[in-house]
XYZ file of C-alpha atoms in Angstrom:
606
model
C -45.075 1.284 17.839
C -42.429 -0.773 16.197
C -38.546 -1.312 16.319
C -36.880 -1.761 13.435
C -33.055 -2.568 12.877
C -31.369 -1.664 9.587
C -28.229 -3.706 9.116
C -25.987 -2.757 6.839
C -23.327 -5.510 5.936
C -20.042 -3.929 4.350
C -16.423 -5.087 2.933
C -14.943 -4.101 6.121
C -17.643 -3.424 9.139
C -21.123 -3.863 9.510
C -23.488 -1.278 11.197
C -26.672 -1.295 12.232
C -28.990 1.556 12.884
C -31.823 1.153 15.297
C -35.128 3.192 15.507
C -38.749 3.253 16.536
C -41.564 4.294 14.822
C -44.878 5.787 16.144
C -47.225 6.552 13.104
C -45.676 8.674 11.241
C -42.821 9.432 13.765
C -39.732 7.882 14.205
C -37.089 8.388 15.981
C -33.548 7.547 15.912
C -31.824 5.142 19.214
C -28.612 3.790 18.621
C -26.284 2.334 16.133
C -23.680 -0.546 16.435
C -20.688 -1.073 14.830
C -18.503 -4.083 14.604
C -15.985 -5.819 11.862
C -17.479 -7.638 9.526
C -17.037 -11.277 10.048
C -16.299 -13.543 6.661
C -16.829 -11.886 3.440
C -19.483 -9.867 2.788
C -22.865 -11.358 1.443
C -21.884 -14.589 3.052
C -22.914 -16.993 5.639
C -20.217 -15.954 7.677
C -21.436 -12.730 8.387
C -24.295 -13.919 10.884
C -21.967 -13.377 13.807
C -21.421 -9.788 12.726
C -24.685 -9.234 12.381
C -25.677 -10.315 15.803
C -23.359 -8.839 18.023
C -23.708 -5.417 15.978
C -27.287 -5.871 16.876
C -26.604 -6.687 20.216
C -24.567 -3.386 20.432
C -27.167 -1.388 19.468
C -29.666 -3.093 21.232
C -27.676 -2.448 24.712
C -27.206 0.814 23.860
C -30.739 1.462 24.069
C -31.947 -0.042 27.292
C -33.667 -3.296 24.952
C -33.139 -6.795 23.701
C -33.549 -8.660 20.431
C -36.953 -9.805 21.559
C -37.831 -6.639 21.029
C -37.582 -6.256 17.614
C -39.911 -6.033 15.183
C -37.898 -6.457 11.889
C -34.660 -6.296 10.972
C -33.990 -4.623 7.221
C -30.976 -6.370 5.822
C -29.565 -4.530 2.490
C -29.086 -6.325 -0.924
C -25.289 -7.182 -0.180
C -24.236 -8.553 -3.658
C -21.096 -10.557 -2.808
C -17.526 -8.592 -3.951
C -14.419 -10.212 -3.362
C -11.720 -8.835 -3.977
C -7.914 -9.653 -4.572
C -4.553 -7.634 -5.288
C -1.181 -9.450 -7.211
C 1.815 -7.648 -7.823
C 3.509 -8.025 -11.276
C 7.146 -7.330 -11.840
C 8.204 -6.281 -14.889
C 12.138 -5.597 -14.865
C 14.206 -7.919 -12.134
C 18.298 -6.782 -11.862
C 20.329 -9.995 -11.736
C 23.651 -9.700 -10.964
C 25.807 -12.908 -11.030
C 29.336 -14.425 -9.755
C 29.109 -11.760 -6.575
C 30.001 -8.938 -8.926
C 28.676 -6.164 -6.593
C 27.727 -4.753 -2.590
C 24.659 -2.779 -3.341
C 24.838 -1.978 0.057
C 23.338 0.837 2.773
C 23.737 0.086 6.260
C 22.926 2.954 8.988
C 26.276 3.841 10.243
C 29.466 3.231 7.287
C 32.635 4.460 8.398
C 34.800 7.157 6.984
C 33.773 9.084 3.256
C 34.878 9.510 0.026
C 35.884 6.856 -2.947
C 38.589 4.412 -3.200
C 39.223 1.548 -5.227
C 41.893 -1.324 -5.489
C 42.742 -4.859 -5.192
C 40.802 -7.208 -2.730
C 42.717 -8.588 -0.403
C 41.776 -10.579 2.738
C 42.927 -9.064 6.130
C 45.134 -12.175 7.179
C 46.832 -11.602 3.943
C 47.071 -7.736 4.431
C 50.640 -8.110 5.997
C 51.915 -9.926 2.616
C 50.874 -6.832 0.283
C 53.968 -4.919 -1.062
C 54.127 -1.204 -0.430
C 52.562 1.326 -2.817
C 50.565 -1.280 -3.813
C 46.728 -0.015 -4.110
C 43.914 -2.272 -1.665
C 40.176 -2.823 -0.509
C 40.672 -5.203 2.410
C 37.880 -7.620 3.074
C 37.363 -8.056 6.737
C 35.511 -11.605 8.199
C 33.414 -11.420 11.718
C 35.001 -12.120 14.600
C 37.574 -9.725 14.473
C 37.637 -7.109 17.103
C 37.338 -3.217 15.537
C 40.527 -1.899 17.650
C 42.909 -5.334 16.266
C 41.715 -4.117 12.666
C 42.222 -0.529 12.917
C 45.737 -1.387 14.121
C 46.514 -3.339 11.136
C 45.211 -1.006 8.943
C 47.495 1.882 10.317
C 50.238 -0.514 10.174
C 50.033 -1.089 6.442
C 49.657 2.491 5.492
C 52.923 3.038 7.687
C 54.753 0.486 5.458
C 53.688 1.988 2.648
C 50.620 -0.015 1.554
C 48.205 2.109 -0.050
C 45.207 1.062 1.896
C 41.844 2.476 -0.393
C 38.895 1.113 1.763
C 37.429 -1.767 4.068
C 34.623 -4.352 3.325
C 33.323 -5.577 6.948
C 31.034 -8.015 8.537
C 30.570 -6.710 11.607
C 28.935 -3.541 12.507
C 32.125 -1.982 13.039
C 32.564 1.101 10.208
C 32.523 3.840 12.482
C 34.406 2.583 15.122
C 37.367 1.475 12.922
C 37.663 4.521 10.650
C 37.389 6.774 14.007
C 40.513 4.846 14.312
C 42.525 5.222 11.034
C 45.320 7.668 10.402
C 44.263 7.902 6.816
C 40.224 8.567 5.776
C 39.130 5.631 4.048
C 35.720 4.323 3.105
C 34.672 2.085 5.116
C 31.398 -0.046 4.309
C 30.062 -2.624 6.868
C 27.488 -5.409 7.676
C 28.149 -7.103 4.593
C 26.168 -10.663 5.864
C 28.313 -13.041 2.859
C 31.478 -11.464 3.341
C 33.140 -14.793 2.325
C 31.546 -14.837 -0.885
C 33.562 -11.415 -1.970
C 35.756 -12.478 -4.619
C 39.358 -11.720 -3.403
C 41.906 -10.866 -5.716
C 39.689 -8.759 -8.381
C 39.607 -4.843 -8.558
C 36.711 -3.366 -6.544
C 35.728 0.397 -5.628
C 33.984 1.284 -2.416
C 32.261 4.471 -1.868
C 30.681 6.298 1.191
C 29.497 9.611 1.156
C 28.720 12.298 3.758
C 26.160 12.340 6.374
C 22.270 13.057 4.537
C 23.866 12.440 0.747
C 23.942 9.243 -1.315
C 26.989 8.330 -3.311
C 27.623 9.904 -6.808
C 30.005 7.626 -8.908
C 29.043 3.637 -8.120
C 25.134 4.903 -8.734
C 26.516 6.803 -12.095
C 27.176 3.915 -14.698
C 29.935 6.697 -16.166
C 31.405 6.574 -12.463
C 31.596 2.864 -12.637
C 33.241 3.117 -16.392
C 35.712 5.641 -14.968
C 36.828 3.705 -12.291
C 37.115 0.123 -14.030
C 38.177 1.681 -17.361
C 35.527 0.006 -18.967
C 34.442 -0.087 -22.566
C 30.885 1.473 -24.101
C 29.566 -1.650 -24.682
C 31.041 -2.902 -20.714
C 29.521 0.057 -19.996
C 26.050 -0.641 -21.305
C 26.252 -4.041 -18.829
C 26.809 -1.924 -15.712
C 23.343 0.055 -15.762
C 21.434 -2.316 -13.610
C 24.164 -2.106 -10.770
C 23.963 1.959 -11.180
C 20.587 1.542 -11.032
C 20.572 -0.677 -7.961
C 22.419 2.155 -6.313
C 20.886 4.774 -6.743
C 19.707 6.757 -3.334
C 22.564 4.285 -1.113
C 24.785 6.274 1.266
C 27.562 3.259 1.037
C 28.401 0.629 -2.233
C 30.926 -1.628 -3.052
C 31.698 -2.730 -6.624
C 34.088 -5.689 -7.706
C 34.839 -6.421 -11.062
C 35.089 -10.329 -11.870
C 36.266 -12.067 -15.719
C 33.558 -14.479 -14.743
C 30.988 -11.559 -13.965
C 27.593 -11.280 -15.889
C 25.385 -8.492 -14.948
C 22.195 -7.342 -17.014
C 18.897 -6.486 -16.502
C 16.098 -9.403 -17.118
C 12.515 -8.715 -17.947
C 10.435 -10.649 -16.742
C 7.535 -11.741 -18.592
C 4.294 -10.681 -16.663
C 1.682 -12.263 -18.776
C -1.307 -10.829 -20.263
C -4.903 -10.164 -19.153
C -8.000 -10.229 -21.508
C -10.203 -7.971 -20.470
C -14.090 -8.692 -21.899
C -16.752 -5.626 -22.056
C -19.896 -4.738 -23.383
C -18.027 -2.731 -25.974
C -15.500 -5.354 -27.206
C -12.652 -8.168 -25.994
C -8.857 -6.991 -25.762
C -5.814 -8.816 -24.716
C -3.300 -6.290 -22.607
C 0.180 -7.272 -21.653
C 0.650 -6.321 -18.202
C 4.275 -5.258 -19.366
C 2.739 -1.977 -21.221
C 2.095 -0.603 -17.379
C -1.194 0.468 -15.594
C -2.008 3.666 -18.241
C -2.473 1.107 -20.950
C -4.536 -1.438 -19.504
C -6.964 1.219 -17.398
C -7.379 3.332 -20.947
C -8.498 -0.280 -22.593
C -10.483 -0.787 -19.423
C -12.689 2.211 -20.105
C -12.774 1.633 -23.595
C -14.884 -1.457 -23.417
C -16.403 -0.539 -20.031
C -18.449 -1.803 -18.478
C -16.606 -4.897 -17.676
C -18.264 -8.141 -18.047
C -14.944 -10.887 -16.847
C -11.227 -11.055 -16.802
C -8.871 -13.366 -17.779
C -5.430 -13.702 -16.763
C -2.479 -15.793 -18.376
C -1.971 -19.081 -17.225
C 1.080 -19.422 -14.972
C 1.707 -15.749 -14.099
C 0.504 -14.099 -10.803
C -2.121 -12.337 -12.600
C -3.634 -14.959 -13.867
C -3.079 -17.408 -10.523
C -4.994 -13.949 -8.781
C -7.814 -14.125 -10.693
C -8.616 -17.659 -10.687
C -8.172 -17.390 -6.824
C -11.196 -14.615 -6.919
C -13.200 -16.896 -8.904
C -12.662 -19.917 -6.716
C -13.023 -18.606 -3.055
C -16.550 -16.796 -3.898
C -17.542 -20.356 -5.950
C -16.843 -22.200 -2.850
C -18.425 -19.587 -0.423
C -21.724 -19.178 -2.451
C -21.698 -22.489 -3.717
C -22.536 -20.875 -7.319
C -20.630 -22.807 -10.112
C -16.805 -21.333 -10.970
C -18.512 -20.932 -14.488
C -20.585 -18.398 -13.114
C -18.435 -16.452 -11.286
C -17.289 -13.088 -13.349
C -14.286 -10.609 -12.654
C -16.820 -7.085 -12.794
C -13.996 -4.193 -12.868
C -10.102 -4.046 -12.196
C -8.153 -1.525 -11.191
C -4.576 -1.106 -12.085
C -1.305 1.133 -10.680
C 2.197 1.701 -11.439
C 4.290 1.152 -8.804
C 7.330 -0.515 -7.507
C 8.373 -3.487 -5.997
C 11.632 -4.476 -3.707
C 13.192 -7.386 -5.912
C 16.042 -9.441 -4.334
C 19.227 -8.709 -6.239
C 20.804 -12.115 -7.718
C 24.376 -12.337 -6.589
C 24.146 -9.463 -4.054
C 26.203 -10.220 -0.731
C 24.490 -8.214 1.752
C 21.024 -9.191 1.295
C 20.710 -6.351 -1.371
C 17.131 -4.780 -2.905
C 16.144 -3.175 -5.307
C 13.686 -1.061 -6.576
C 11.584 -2.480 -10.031
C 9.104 -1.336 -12.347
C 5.902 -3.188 -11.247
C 1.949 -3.112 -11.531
C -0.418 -3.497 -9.179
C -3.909 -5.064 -9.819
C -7.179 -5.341 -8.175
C -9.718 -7.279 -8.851
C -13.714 -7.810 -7.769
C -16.341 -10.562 -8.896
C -19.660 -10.016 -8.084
C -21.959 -13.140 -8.091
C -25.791 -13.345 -7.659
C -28.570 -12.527 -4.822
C -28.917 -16.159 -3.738
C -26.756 -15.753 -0.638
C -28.513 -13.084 0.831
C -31.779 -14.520 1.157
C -29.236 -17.601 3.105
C -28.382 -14.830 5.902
C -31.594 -13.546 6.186
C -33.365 -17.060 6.648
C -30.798 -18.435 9.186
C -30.852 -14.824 10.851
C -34.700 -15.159 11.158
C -34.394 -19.403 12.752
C -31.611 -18.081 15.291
C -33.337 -14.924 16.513
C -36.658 -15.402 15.934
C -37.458 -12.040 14.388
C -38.444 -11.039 10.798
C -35.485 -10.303 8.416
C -36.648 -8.284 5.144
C -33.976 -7.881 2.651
C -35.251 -4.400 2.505
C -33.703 -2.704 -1.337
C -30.332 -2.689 -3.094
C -26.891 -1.143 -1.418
C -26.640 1.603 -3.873
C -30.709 3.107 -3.052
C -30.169 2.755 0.609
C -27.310 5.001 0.714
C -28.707 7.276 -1.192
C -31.506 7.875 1.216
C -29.255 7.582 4.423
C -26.637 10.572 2.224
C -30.243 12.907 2.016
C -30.050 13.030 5.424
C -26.824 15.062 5.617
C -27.931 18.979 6.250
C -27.309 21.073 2.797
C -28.240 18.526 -0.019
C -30.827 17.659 -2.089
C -31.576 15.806 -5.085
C -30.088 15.506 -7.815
C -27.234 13.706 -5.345
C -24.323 11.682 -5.684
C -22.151 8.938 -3.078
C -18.887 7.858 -3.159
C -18.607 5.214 -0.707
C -15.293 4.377 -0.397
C -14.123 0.813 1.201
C -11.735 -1.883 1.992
C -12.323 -3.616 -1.356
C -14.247 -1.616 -3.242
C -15.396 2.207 -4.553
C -19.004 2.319 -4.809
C -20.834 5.508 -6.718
C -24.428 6.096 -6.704
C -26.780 9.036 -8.081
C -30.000 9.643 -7.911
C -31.889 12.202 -10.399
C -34.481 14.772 -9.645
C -37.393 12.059 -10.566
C -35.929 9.472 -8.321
C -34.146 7.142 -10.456
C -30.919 5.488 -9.205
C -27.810 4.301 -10.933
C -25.010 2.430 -9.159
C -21.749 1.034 -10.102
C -19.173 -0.654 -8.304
C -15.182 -0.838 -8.544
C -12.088 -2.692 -7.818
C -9.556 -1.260 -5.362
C -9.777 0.854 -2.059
C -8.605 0.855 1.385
C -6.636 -2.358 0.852
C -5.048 -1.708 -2.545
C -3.684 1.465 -0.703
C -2.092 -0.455 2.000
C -0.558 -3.025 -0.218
C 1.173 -0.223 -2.274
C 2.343 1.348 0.798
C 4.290 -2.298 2.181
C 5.244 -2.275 -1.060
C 7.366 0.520 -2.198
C 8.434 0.943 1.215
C 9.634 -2.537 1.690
C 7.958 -3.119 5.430
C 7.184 -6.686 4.422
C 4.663 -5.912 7.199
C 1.164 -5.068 6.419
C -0.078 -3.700 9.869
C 2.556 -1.076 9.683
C 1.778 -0.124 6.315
C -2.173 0.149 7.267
C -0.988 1.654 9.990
C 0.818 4.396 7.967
C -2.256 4.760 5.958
C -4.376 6.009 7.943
C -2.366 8.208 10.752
C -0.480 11.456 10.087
C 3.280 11.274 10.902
C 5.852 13.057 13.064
C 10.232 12.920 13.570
C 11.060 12.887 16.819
C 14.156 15.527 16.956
C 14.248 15.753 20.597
C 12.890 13.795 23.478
C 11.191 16.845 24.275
C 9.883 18.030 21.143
C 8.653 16.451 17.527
C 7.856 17.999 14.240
C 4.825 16.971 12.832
C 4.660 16.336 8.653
C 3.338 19.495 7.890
C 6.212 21.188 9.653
C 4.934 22.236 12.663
C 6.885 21.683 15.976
C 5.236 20.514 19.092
C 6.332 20.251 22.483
C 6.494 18.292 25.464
C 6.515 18.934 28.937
C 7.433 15.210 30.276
C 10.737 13.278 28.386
C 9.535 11.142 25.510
C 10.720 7.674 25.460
C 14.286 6.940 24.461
C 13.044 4.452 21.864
C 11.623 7.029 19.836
C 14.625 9.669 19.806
C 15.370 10.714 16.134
C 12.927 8.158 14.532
C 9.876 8.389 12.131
C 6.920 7.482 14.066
C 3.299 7.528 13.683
C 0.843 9.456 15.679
C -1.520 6.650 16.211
C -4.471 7.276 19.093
C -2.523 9.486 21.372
C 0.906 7.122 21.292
C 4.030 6.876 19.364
C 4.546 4.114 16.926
C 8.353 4.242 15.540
C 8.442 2.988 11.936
C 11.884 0.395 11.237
C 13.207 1.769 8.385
C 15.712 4.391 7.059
C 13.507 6.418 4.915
C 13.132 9.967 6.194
C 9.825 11.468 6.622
C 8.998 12.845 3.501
C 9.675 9.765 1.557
C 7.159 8.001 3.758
C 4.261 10.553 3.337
C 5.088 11.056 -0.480
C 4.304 7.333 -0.730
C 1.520 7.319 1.381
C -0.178 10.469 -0.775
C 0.733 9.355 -4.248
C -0.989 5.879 -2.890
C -4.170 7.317 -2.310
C -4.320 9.620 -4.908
C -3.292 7.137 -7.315
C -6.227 4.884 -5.831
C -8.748 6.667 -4.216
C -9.218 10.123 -6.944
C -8.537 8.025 -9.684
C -11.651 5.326 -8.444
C -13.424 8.800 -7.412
C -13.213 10.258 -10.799
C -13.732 7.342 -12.397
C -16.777 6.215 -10.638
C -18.798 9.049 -10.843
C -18.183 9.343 -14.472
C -19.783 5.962 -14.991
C -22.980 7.167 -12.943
C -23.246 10.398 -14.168
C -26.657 10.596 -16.452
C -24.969 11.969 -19.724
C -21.596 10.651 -18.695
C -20.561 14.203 -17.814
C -19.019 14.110 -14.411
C -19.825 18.085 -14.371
C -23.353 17.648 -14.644
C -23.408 16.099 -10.855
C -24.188 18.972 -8.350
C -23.486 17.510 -5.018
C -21.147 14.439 -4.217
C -21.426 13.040 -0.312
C -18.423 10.803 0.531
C -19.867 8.105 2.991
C -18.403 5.010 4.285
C -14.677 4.549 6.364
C -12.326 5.854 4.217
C -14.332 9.032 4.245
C -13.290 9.051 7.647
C -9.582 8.996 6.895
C -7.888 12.123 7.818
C -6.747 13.017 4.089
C -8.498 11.373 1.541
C -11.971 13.490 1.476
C -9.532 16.323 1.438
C -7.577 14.686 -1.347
C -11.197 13.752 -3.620
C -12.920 17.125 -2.402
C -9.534 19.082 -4.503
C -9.955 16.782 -7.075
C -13.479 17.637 -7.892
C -13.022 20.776 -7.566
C -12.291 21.441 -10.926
C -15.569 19.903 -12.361
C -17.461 22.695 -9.946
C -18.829 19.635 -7.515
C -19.942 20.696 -4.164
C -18.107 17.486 -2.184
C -17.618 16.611 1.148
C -17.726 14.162 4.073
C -21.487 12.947 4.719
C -22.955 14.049 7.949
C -25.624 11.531 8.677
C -28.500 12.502 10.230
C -27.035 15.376 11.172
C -24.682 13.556 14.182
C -22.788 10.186 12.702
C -20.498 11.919 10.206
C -20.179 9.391 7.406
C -20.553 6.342 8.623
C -24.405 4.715 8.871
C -25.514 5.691 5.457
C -27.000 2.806 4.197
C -28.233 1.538 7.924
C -30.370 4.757 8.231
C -31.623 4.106 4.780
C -32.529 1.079 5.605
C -34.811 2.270 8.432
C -36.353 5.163 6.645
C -37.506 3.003 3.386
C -39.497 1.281 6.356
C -42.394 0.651 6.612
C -43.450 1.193 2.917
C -40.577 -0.998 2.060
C -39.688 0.725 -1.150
C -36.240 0.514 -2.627
């Protein structure tokens, strides 16, 4: 009898699948599962390794002495990285507008005027049209009092700029409706004495005329070609429930692009440069023209370029291979957005830009491996076999899910990476690997969300959503209403949260609930099918993807609770019979190239 340990060393976790074998017999004892510690096909995985061994091992009743071999797959080390490239940036100088959306403005409507500063407010004559500019440190009752004391006298009061968070209660105040826009953080920096609009619109609508570069012409009489310079603060606008606009002499406003740089992108099929600028469509089509992908360059002094040298340079130092050697193997790129800072803004003001998103892998050689297994064998005293490559090990642990057969194909879908592999009728395995998973996902997410926190956007990845409407009852994303019979907690009430293992996580932002899942959806579609698709069309024997029968989706994002769904519709079309990998019958996706491991044992074919 003999126990053997398959260890399977991924982006993300590493597993290990532990069995004994009597003759001809085996059977099946545990598995572990842990992170995976450093990056994988590294050094730095050892500790991994041995406490998902140790797992295992407990599991079963047994220690490491135990063991008779531990199988080790042929971890080829990917790295991978992800830059964001802007390609339009709004800069809007000399304070020329409030693209501004606080939670709570006061009052509604649109009024515009002549700023004036509220210790100045009893100086303006009657009938005399003004947007009063209000500093902290002012309490909301004093200003509503001056305000009703203008329009008495006959001062046509329009609308309020405030610092404080003080909208509602000041217009609640008022004996005329004004707009009334608040937490302006610079509100010293508004230029006083210059014609300015402010607009607030109802309760679940954004404003119509400052997000309308017409609007803006209509209300500052502005010429076609003034008109032209006033896009990028329309644009800025857009979807805000409050704005204020001032018009200075001094004011400059246009939209800048920014150069992004270029990439040249070598193949087997050619060399072509791509400016980033010409968005993700262009460089993926010149991607695949050329494919497969033998390096990547970037442009010198753009984040593109800084990402790709930072690839090169953290796998040189980790494998101790020469940076020479080290070659970008596939990129994937997506449209997206990104929040840019607006230039001149006075309230801390984002907006929205045209961006792409890259991701990048290098593969380097098999030297590393054999590293791991040698100091695995001098620490636990046990023989380490680096038993066949990733791609055939899957394949073998996929075979093991009930209804398949050969010809078969895996997507194995990852932090860093989306690995395909298909084997034939006669046996023969092809494997490919390519840039941008799990992690691409999450940094799209943070992005066009603007969380500027990456837990919460990995956290909105991979759990379904709810809006809390009561503190009795919430209605899930897919519309459903579900209620409780104890009092939620008050932090909760009317938020977007996510459902994450039985609690309630409230997200800190304004966007309702369908703008979060939209996001998350078009992030793994745009990621996941698109590496699905594309993936299996590089493995497929004629390069048909409708000539592959059966597809088995392994690995942890096979686990997430939309994106089999998401690949399985996608295929669909191509008559593929696709689904979520049932290993050996009991472990669902996960273990696939563990259990391979352990079956190619003890005849130690790959």
């Amino acid at each position: 009898m003999a126990l053997v340990a398959g260890v399977d060393i991924g982006n993300s976790t590493t597993e290990v699948c532990l069995a004994r074998f009597s003759g001809r017999n085996i059977e099946f004892l545990a598995g572990g599962l842990v992170k995976t510690t450093g990056i994988k096909g590294t050094t730095a995985n050892l500790p991994g390794i041995i406490n998902a061994l140790e797992d295992a091992l407990k599991k079963a009743g047994l220690t490491m002495s135990d063991l008779a071999e531990i199988r080790l797959n042929e971890a080829t080390p990917v790295i991978g990285d992800l830059a964001m490239e802007t390609i339009t940036e709004t800069i809007i100088t000399e304070s020329t507008m409030i693209g501004h959306n606080p939670s709570t403005p006061g009052g509604i409507g649109l009024g515009g005027g002549r700023t004036v500063a509220f210790s100045e407010l009893s100086a303006v004559r009657a009938g005399e049209k003004v947007i009063v500019i209000i500093p902290g440190g002012i309490d909301f009752e004093a200003v509503a009092a001056a305000l009703n004391t203008a329009h008495q006298r006959g001062v046509d009061v329009q609308g309020a700029v405030v610092r404080q968070d003080d909208a509602v209660l000041i217009a609640n105040r008022l004996c005329k409706k004004i707009p009334v826009v608040d937490e302006v953080t610079f509100i010293d920096k508004v230029p006083l004495d210059m014609l300015a609009a402010v607009e607030v619109a109802e309760p679940g609508q954004t404003i119509k005329t400052l997000s309308n570069p017409y609007g803006i012409a209509t209300v500052f009489e502005l010429s076609p070609e003034e008109t032209r310079l006033v896009v990028p603060i329309a644009r800025a606008l857009i979807g805000n429930r409050s704005a204020v606009v001032v018009r200075t002499p001094q004011g400059d406003v246009k939209a800048r692009t920014i150069p992004a740089g270029f990439i040249t992108i070598t193949g087997r099929r050619g060399k072509v440069d791509v400016d980033v600028e010409a968005g993700a469509v262009r460089i993926m089509e010149e991607v695949e023209k050329i494919q497969p992908v033998q390096d990547v360059q970037g442009e010198a002094g753009t984040n593109v370029g800084g990402m790709l040298e930072r690839v090169r340079q953290v796998m040189s130092e980790l494998t101790a291979q020469p940076l020479a050697e080290m070659k970008i193997q596939d990129i994937l790129a997506v449209d997206t957005f990104m929040p840019q800072k607006v230039q001149g803004g006075l309230a801390g003001e984002f907006a929205l830009e045209n961006a792409v998103a890259l991701a990048a892998m290098v593969k380097t050689s098999r030297l590393p491996m054999q590293q791991i297994a040698d100091q695995l064998t001098a620490r636990l005293g046990v023989k380490v076999v680096i038993a066949g490559v990733e791609a055939n090990m899957a394949i073998r642990g996929a075979l093991t899910t009930p209804g398949t057969a050969q010809p078969l194909a895996i997507l194995d879908m990852g932090g860093g990476s989306t690995d395909a592999a298909i084997v034939t009728r006669d046996g023969v395995v092809q494997a490919i690997h390519l840039a941008g998973a799990g992690d691409m996902v999450t940094m799209l997410i943070n992005s066009e969300l603007g969380l500027d926190n990456i837990d919460l956007a990995e956290d909105i990845k991979k759990y379904p959503l709810a809006k809390v409407e009561s503190l009795y009852h919430v209605r899930l994303e897919d519309g459903t209403v579900r209620f409780y019979e104890q009092h939620l907690p008050p932090a909760v009430f009317s938020r977007v949260v996510i459902l994450k293992d039985g609690e309630m996580v409230p997200i800190p932002t304004t966007h309702p609930l369908d703008r979060i899942r939209h996001v998350r959806r078009e992030a793994k579609k745009r990621v996941f099918v698109t590496n699905a698709v594309r993936a299996l069309a590089r493995v497929a024997p004629t390069g048909n993807i409708r000539h592959i029968p059966f597809v088995v989706l392994v690995g942890g994002s096979a686990l997430d609770f939309e994106v089999a769904d998401m690949v399985t519709d996608s295929l669909a079309e191509y008559s593929i019979v696709c689904g979520r990998g049932n290993i050996r019958g009991s472990e669902g996706p996960r273990n696939a190239v563990a259990t391979g491991l352990v079956l190619s044992y003890p005849d130690g074919k790959a």
